[in-house]
Short mmCIF file of C-alpha atoms and ligand atoms in Angstrom, two decimals:
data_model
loop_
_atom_site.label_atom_id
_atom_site.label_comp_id
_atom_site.label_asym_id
_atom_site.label_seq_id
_atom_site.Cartn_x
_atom_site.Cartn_y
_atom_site.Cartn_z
CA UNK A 1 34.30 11.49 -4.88
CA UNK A 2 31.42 9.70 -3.81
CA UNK A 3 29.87 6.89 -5.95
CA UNK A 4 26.35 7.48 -6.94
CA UNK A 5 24.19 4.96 -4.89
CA UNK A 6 21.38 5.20 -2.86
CA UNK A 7 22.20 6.53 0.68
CA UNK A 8 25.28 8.49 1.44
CA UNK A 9 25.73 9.98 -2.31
CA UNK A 10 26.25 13.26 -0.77
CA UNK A 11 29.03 13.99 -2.77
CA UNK A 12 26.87 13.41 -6.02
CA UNK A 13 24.91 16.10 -7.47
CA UNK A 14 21.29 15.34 -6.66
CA UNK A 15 20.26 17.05 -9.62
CA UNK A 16 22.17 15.28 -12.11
CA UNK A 17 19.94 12.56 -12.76
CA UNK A 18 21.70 11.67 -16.10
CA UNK A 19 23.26 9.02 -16.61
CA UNK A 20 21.02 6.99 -14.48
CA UNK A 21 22.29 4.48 -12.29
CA UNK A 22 18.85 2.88 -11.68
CA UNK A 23 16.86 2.58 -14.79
CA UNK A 24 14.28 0.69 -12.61
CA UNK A 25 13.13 3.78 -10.55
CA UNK A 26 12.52 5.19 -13.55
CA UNK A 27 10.49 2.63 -14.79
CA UNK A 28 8.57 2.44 -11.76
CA UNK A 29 7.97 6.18 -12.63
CA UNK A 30 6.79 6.10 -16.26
CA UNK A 31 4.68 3.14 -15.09
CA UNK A 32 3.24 5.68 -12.97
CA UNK A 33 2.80 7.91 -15.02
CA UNK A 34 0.77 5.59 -17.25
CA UNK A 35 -1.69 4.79 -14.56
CA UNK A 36 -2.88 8.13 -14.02
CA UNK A 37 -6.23 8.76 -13.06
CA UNK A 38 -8.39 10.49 -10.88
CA UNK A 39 -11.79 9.45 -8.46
CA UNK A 40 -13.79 11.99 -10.32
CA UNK A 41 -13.86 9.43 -13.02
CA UNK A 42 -15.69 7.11 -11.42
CA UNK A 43 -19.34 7.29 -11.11
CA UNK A 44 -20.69 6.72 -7.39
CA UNK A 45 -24.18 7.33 -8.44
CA UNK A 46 -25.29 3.43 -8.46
CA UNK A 47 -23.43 4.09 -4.79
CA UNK A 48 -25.40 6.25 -3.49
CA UNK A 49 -28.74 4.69 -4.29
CA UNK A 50 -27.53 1.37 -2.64
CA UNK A 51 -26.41 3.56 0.07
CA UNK A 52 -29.03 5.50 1.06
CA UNK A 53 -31.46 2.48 0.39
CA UNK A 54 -32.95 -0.17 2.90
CA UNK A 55 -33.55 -3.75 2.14
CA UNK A 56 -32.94 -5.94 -0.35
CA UNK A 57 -31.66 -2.84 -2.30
CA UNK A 58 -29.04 -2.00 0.13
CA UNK A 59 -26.37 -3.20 2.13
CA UNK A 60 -26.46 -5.74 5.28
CA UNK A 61 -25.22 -4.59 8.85
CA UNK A 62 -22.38 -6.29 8.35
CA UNK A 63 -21.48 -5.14 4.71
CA UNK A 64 -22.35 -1.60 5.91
CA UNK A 65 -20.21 -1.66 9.01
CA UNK A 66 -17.39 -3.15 6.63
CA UNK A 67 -16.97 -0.38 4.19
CA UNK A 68 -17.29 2.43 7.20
CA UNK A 69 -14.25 0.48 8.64
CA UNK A 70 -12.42 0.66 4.86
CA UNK A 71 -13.56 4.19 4.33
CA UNK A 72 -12.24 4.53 7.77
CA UNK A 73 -8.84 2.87 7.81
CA UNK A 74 -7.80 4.28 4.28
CA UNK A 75 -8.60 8.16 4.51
CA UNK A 76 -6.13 8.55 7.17
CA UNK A 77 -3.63 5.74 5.93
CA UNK A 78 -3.12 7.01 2.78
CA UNK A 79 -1.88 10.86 4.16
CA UNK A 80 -0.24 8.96 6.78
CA UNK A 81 2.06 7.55 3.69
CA UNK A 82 2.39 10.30 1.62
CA UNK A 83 3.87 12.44 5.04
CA UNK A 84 6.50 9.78 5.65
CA UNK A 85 7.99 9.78 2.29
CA UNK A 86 8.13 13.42 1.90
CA UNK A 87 9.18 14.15 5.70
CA UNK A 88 11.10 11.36 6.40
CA UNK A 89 12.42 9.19 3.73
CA UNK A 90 12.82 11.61 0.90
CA UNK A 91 15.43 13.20 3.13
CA UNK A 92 17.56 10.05 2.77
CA UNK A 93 17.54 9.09 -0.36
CA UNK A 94 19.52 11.52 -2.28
CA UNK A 95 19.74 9.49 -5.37
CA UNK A 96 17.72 11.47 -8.40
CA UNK A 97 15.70 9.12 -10.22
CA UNK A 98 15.09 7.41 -6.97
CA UNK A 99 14.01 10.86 -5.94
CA UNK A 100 11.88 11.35 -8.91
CA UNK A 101 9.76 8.32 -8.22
CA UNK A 102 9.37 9.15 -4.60
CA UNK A 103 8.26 12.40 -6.25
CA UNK A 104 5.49 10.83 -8.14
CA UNK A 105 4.65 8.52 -5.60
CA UNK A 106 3.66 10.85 -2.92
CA UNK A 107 1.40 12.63 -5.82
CA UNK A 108 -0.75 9.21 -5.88
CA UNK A 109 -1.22 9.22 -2.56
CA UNK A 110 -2.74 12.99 -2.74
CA UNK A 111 -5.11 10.96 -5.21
CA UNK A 112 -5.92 8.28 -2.81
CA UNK A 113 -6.68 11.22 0.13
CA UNK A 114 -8.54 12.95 -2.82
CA UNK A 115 -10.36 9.52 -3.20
CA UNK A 116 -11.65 9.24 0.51
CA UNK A 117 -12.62 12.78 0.40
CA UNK A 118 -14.68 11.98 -2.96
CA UNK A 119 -16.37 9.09 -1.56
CA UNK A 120 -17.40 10.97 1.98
CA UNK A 121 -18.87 13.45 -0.61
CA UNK A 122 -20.34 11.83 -2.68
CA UNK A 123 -22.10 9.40 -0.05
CA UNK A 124 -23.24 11.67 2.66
CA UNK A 125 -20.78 10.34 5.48
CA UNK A 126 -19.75 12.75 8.44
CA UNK A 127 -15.92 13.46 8.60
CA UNK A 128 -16.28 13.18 12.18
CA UNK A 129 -16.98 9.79 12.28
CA UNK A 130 -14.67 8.61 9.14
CA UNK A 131 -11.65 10.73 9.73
CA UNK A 132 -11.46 9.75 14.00
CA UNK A 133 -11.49 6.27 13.10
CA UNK A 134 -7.92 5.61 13.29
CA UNK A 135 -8.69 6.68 16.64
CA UNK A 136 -11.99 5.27 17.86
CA UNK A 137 -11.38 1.90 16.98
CA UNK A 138 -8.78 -0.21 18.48
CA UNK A 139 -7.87 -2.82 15.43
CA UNK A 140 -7.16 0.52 12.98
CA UNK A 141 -5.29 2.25 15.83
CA UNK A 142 -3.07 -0.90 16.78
CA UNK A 143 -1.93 -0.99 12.67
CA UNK A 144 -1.20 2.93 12.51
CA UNK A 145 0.60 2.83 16.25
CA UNK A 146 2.96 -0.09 14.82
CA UNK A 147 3.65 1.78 11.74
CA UNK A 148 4.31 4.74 13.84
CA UNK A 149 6.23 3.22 16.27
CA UNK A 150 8.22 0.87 13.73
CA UNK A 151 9.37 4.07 11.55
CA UNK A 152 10.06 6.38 14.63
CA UNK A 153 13.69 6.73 13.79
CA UNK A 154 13.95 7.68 10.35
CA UNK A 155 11.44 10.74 11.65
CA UNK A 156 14.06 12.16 14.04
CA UNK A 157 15.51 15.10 12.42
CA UNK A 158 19.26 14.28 13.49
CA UNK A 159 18.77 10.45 12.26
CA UNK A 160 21.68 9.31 9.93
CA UNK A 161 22.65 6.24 8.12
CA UNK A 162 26.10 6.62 8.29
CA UNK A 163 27.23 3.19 10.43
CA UNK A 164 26.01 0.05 9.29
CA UNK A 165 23.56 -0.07 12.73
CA UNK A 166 21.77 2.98 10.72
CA UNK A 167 21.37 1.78 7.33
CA UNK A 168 19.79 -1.02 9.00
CA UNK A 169 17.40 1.16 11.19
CA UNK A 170 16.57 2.94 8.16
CA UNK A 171 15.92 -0.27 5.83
CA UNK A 172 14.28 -1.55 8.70
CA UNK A 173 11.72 1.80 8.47
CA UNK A 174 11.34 1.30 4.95
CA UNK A 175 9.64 -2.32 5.58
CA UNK A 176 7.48 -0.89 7.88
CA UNK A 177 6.50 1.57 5.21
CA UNK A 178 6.43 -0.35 2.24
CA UNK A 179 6.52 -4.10 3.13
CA UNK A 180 4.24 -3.71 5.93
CA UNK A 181 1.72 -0.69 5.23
CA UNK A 182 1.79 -0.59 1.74
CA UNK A 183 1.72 -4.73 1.61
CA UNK A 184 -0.37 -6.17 4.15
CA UNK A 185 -1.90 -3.42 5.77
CA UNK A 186 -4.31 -2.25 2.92
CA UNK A 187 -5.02 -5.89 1.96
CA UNK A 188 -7.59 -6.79 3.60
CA UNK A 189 -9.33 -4.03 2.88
CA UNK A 190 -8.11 -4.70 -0.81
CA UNK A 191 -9.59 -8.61 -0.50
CA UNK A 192 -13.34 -6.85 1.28
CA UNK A 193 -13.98 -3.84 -1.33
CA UNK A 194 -12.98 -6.17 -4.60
CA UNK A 195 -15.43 -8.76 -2.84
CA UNK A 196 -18.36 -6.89 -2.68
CA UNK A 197 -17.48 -5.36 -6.31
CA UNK A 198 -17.58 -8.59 -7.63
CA UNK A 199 -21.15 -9.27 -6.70
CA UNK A 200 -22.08 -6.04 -8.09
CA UNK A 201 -22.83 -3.84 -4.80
CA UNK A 202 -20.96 -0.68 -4.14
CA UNK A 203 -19.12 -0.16 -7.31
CA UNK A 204 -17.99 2.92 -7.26
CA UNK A 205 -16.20 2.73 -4.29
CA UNK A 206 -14.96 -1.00 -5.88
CA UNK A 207 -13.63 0.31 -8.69
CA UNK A 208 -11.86 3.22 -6.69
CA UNK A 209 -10.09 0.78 -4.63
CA UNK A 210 -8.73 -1.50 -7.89
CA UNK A 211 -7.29 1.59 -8.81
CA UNK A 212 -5.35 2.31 -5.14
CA UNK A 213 -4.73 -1.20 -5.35
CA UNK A 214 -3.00 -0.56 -8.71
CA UNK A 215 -0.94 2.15 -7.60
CA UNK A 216 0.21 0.62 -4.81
CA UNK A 217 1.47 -2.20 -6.37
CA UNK A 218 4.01 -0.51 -8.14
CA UNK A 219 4.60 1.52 -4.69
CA UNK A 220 5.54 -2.19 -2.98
CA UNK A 221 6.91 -2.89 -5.90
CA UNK A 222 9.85 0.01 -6.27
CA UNK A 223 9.60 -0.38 -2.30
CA UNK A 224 11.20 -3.89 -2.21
CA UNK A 225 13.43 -3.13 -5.17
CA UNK A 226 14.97 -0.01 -2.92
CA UNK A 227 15.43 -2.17 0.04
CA UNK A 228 17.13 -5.10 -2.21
CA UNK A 229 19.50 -2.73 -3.55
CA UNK A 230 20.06 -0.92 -0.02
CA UNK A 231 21.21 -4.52 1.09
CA UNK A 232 23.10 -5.11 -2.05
CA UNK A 233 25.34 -2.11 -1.73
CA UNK A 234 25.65 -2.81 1.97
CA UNK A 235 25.57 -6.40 2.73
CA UNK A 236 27.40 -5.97 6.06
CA UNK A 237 23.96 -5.10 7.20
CA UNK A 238 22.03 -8.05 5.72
CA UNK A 239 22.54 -10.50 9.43
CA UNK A 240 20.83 -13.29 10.39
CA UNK A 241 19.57 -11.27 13.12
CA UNK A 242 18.63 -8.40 10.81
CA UNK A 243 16.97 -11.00 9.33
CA UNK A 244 14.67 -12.36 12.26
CA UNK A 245 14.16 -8.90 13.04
CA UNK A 246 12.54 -7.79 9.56
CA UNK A 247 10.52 -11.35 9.55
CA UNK A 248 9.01 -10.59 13.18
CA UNK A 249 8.07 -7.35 12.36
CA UNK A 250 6.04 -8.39 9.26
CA UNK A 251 4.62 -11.65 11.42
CA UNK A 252 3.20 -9.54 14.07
CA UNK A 253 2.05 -6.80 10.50
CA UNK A 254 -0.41 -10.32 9.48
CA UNK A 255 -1.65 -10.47 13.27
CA UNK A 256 -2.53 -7.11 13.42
CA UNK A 257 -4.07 -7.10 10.13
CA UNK A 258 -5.93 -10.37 10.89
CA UNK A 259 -7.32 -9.02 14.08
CA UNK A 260 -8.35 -5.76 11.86
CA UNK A 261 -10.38 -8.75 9.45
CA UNK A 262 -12.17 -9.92 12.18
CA UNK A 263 -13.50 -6.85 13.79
CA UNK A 264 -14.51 -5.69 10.26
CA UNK A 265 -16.33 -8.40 9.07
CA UNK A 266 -17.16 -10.45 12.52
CA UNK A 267 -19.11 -12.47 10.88
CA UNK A 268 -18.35 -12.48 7.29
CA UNK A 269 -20.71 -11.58 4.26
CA UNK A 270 -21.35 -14.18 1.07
CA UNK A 271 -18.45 -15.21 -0.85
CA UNK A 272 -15.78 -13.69 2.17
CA UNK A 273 -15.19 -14.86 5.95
CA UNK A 274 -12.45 -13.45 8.09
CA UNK A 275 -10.77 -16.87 8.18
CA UNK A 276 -10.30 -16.60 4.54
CA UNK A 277 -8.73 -13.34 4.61
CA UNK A 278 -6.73 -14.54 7.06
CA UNK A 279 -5.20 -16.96 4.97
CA UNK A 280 -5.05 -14.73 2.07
CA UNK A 281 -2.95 -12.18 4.26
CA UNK A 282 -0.43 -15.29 5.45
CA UNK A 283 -0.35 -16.24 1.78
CA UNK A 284 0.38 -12.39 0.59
CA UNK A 285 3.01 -12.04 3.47
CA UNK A 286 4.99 -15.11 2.01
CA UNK A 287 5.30 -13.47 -1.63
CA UNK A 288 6.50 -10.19 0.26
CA UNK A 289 9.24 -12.24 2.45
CA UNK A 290 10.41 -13.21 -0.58
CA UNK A 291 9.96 -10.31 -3.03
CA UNK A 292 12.93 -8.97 0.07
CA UNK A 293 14.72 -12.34 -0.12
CA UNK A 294 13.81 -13.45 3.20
CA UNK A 295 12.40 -17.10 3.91
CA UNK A 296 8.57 -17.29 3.73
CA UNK A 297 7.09 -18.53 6.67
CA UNK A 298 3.42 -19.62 6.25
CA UNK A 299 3.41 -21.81 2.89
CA UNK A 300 -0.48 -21.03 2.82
CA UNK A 301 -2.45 -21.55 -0.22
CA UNK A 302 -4.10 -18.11 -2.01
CA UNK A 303 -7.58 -18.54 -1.57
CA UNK A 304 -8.24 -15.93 -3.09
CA UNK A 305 -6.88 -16.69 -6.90
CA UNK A 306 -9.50 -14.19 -8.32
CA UNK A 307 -7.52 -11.53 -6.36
CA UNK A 308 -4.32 -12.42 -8.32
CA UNK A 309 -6.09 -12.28 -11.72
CA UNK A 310 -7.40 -8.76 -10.41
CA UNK A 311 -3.54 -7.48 -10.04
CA UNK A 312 -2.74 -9.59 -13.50
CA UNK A 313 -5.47 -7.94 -15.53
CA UNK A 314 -4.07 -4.77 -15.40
CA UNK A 315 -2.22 -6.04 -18.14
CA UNK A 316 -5.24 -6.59 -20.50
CA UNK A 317 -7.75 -4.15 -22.24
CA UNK A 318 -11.10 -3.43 -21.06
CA UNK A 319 -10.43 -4.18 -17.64
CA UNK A 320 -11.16 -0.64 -16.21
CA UNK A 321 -14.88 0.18 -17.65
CA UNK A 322 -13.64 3.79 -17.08
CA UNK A 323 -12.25 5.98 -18.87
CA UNK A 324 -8.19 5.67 -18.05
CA UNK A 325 -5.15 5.47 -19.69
CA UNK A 326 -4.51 1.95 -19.90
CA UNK A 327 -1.33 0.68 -17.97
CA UNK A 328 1.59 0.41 -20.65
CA UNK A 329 4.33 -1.14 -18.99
CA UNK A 330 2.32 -3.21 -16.15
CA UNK A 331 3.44 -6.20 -18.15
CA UNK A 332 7.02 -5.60 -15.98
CA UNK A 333 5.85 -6.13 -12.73
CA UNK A 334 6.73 -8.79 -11.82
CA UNK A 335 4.07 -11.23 -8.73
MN1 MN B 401 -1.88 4.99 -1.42
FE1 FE B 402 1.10 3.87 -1.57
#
């Protein structure tokens, strides 16, 4: 009789999801569940006028050519995510609750796709030219290549994870997915849309992304917490050179998403230069090393503290000026 754990559980009744072995997946899932919301409720109409406007009433070159690259990078990304957990990783993880959250998870990122398609809408833009991005320009095609290359394994329909070698393939997929995508990959863009919402232009969209940026905190969030407790119940995997591996692979994540700054905002816009992001993305990849109890390897300062009191104030009232169900359990996650 096989003990209920997270991979390899197959002889455990993946419907039985009482008594739960992992109250924290379904924590992750109520917290979910609490978040709800959905684009519609944002208005884009002060958007649009900024949009469509020239001048001092609308947006610079350079502010204009760095939400097309968001806009860009994010409507693909975010289907791009919700196809790997339900093609590839929900496959593997037979444990229920576990399950349930992966469940919920991929439902938010329908929201998020439902958010890019919203904003294209709502502002005029030309699917051609948003939804070939990923494909047209090189710094948003190097970060979905790596994720596609990094997770190739875990999308091969006879991959296992019955030897040690494949639990660490597959933990090793699961960075790429969570750690990597979910954690540095959208953070730039993150750093760039909450930027221009705090001086007030393109709010809309601002406001859209703090609530992706919400969601996919708890994503990284029950995304570490699966690979911790992957590694706990099989630490013969957890090697030094496992380890060197995993830190690599989210070094090279930074550069990539670094390069992706700089070719979005070449020459910055008030209040945000690419070097800064830069250092907010080396400072961001430290808390992930160690959110997976790996070493950091930076040690750079956030300059970005308003960013952190963004992700904090989820906790307090009044911080969404729409109407959503205020976050009831974001005081447990933990940054
Ligand atoms: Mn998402
Ligand atoms: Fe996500």
């Amino acid at each position: 009789m096989t003990k209920k754990q997270i991979l390899n559980a197959s002889g455990v009744d993946p419907n039985k999801i009482l008594p739960l072995t992992y109250p924290w997946a379904r924590q992750y899932y109520k917290t979910g569940v609490a978040n709800n919301w959905v684009p519609e409720e944002v208005s884009m109409q002060l958007d649009v006028e900024t949009w469509k406007s020239q001048g001092e009433k609308g947006l610079t070159e350079d502010e204009r050519r760095m939400v097309l690259y968001n806009l860009g990078f994010f409507s693909t990304a975010e289907s791009l995510t919700a196809n790997n957990i339900v093609m590839a990783i929900y496959r593997h993880i037979t444990n229920p609750e576990c399950r349930q959250y992966l469940l919920r998870q991929a439902y938010e990122e329908a929201v998020h796709t439902d958010t890019f398609i919203y904003c294209c809408d709502t502002l005029g833009l030309q699917p051609d030219d948003i939804y070939t991005m990923y494909q047209t320009i090189p710094s948003i095609k190097e970060k979905d290549d790596f994720v596609v290359e990094m997770t190739k394994s875990v999308f091969d329909p006879g991959f296992e994870t019955k030897t040690p070698e494949q639990i660490q393939r597959f933990v090793h997929d699961l960075v790429g997915y969570y750690v990597i995508m979910e954690g540095i990959f959208f953070y730039a863009g993150f750093a760039m849309m909450l930027s221009m919402l705090r001086r007030h232009k393109m709010v809309g969209v601002g406001e859209q992304f703090q609530f992706i940026l919400r969601d996919e905190t708890v994503h990284l969030a029950f995304g570490s917490e699966l690979i911790n407790t992957i590694a706990a119940e099989n630490p013969e995997i957890w090697t030094d050179a496992f380890k060197t591996d995993i830190t690599e692979k989210i070094k090279h994540g930074v550069e990539l998403e670094k390069r992706y700054a700089y070719e979005a905002l070449p020459k910055g816009i008030v209040g945000l230069t690419p070097q800064s992001i830069a250092e907010y993305l080396e400072h961001i990849a430290d808390r992930r090393l160690e959110r997976i109890n790996l070493k950091p390897v930076y040690g750079t300062k956030n300059p970005f503290p308003w960013m952190s009191e963004i992700i904090d104030a989820r906790k307090e009232k009044n911080f969404f000026e729409t109407r959503v169900n205020e976050d009831k359990t974001g005081g447990q996650l933990e940054w």
